[in-house]
Amino acid sequence: WRKIKEGNVHEDFQLWLVAEHRDGFSKELLECSEKVVYESPQGLRQNMLLLYSNWESSDVWSRVDLQNTNIRMLHFALAWTHCLLQERSWYNQKLNGSHNIQYGRGDLKAAELLICSQSDEYDSLRHLMKDIVYGGKVDDPVALRLISTYIDLIFSRDTVEGKKELMCGIRIPASPEFTSHINTISKIPIDFEYPGLPPNAKYSLEKSKGDQLIKKLKQIE
């Protein structure tokens, strides 16, 4: 790094780095680099599978008390909520041109800490999720009501304990085992319809993409 910083390298020298987000990553190196960022996959199922994979590789899952099944179930509720809100925000941006609210690693980490500290206080947990973690960066009253509705439904005791469905026949698994959660996620339909969006939302999005592509092709001509 010192040689690179001083410019004491061959003119054809290139260094490729693959890295995950880390608090101690060099800001100087980041600023002088060309960056390629991996975007989250589209779809609730794929996003949740990626999130669980990250939890497994970063030991988040193994640090959760195996005897506390409730916290494991709350992790499923959190994954569902986080990925659902990400997808909703993406659709709103593409369909309505509204600001794409990014729910990132910091929001997820804050929510993880909450469910571990408030696992038996559902009212308090819902309040903090709505007003601080996920609703804190939203100023649109309609979007706030939607977030509040999602969290009230997903983080109710009956839903977390699997007595009520989340949506489309999916219930939070009662088993604390990682594979049980993955199996449940794998049952989420690929054509999952997001609540609060019109039934033709996906069609409208595809039509919008097609219109943009035709416009670009005409410009080439």
Tab-separated table of C-alpha atoms in Angstrom, residues 17-129:
chain	number	residue	atom	x	y	z
A	17	LEU	CA	-9.563	-6.689	-4.203
A	18	VAL	CA	-12.713	-8.509	-3.138
A	19	ALA	CA	-13.938	-7.398	0.278
A	20	GLU	CA	-16.933	-7.341	2.565
A	21	HIS	CA	-17.897	-4.301	4.597
A	22	ARG	CA	-15.629	-3.894	7.620
A	23	ASP	CA	-15.385	-0.923	9.979
A	24	GLY	CA	-11.586	-1.013	9.834
A	25	PHE	CA	-11.299	-0.995	6.033
A	26	SER	CA	-8.868	1.703	4.794
A	27	LYS	CA	-10.766	4.833	3.738
A	28	GLU	CA	-7.749	6.036	1.736
A	29	LEU	CA	-7.673	2.815	-0.265
A	30	LEU	CA	-11.421	3.014	-0.825
A	31	GLU	CA	-11.273	6.614	-2.049
A	32	CYS	CA	-8.513	5.990	-4.625
A	33	SER	CA	-10.102	2.815	-6.009
A	34	GLU	CA	-12.561	2.111	-8.777
A	35	LYS	CA	-15.438	0.426	-6.956
A	36	VAL	CA	-17.842	-2.235	-8.174
A	37	VAL	CA	-20.673	-2.864	-5.717
A	38	TYR	CA	-22.675	-6.079	-5.614
A	39	GLU	CA	-26.378	-5.304	-5.485
A	40	SER	CA	-28.876	-7.416	-3.616
A	41	PRO	CA	-30.803	-9.851	-5.834
A	42	GLN	CA	-34.399	-9.083	-6.718
A	43	GLY	CA	-37.178	-10.991	-5.016
A	44	LEU	CA	-38.108	-11.633	-1.413
A	45	ARG	CA	-36.948	-15.255	-1.426
A	46	GLN	CA	-33.515	-14.539	-2.927
A	47	ASN	CA	-32.944	-11.591	-0.608
A	48	MET	CA	-33.816	-13.639	2.470
A	49	LEU	CA	-31.578	-16.522	1.379
A	50	LEU	CA	-28.706	-14.061	0.916
A	51	LEU	CA	-29.365	-12.501	4.316
A	52	TYR	CA	-29.372	-15.889	6.061
A	53	SER	CA	-26.172	-16.827	4.222
A	54	ASN	CA	-24.551	-13.643	5.542
A	55	TRP	CA	-25.772	-14.405	9.059
A	56	GLU	CA	-24.286	-17.875	8.860
A	57	SER	CA	-20.910	-16.743	7.496
A	58	SER	CA	-20.589	-13.885	10.009
A	59	ASP	CA	-21.523	-16.117	12.990
A	60	VAL	CA	-24.626	-14.035	13.793
A	61	TRP	CA	-26.737	-17.192	13.795
A	62	SER	CA	-24.370	-19.222	15.955
A	63	ARG	CA	-24.192	-16.457	18.579
A	64	VAL	CA	-27.962	-16.600	19.134
A	65	ASP	CA	-28.879	-18.702	22.162
A	66	LEU	CA	-30.031	-22.098	20.868
A	67	GLN	CA	-32.292	-22.511	23.864
A	68	ASN	CA	-34.106	-19.254	23.130
A	69	THR	CA	-36.339	-20.337	20.251
A	70	ASN	CA	-38.195	-17.017	20.418
A	71	ILE	CA	-35.119	-15.038	19.338
A	72	ARG	CA	-34.540	-17.374	16.394
A	73	MET	CA	-38.163	-16.854	15.351
A	74	LEU	CA	-37.739	-13.105	15.728
A	75	HIS	CA	-34.728	-13.308	13.406
A	76	PHE	CA	-36.988	-14.826	10.744
A	77	ALA	CA	-39.516	-12.020	11.292
A	78	LEU	CA	-36.702	-9.484	11.003
A	79	ALA	CA	-35.349	-11.015	7.776
A	80	TRP	CA	-38.860	-10.993	6.284
A	81	THR	CA	-39.443	-7.362	7.303
A	82	HIS	CA	-36.042	-6.080	6.169
A	83	CYS	CA	-36.181	-7.746	2.756
A	84	LEU	CA	-39.840	-6.865	2.231
A	85	LEU	CA	-39.170	-3.173	2.869
A	86	GLN	CA	-36.128	-3.251	0.581
A	87	GLU	CA	-38.210	-4.707	-2.238
A	88	ARG	CA	-41.090	-2.291	-1.650
A	89	SER	CA	-38.748	0.683	-1.771
A	90	TRP	CA	-37.206	-0.584	-5.012
A	91	TYR	CA	-40.622	-1.016	-6.640
A	92	ASN	CA	-41.758	2.445	-5.526
A	93	GLN	CA	-38.675	4.025	-7.059
A	94	LYS	CA	-39.068	2.232	-10.384
A	95	LEU	CA	-42.838	2.696	-10.693
A	96	ASN	CA	-43.370	6.124	-9.163
A	97	GLY	CA	-39.950	7.744	-9.400
A	98	SER	CA	-39.978	8.222	-5.628
A	99	HIS	CA	-36.824	8.319	-3.532
A	100	ASN	CA	-35.353	4.858	-2.973
A	101	ILE	CA	-34.963	4.481	0.785
A	102	GLN	CA	-31.942	2.295	1.444
A	103	TYR	CA	-32.220	-0.138	4.340
A	104	GLY	CA	-28.671	-1.319	4.836
A	105	ARG	CA	-26.341	-3.151	7.173
A	106	GLY	CA	-26.582	-0.498	9.883
A	107	ASP	CA	-30.383	-0.737	10.050
A	108	LEU	CA	-30.205	-4.523	10.144
A	109	LYS	CA	-27.593	-4.505	12.908
A	110	ALA	CA	-29.675	-2.112	15.014
A	111	ALA	CA	-32.719	-4.341	14.559
A	112	GLU	CA	-30.689	-7.454	15.507
A	113	LEU	CA	-29.656	-5.814	18.773
A	114	LEU	CA	-33.270	-4.854	19.472
A	115	ILE	CA	-34.712	-8.325	19.037
A	116	CYS	CA	-32.048	-9.750	21.357
A	117	SER	CA	-32.718	-7.150	24.057
A	118	GLN	CA	-36.508	-6.848	23.652
A	119	SER	CA	-37.418	-10.436	22.782
A	120	ASP	CA	-40.228	-10.574	25.360
A	121	GLU	CA	-41.394	-6.956	25.065
A	122	TYR	CA	-43.409	-6.973	21.856
A	123	ASP	CA	-44.988	-3.535	22.296
A	124	SER	CA	-41.623	-1.917	22.928
A	125	LEU	CA	-40.012	-3.833	20.076
A	126	ARG	CA	-42.661	-2.769	17.568
A	127	HIS	CA	-42.435	0.849	18.709
A	128	LEU	CA	-38.636	0.972	18.282
A	129	MET	CA	-38.767	-0.809	14.930
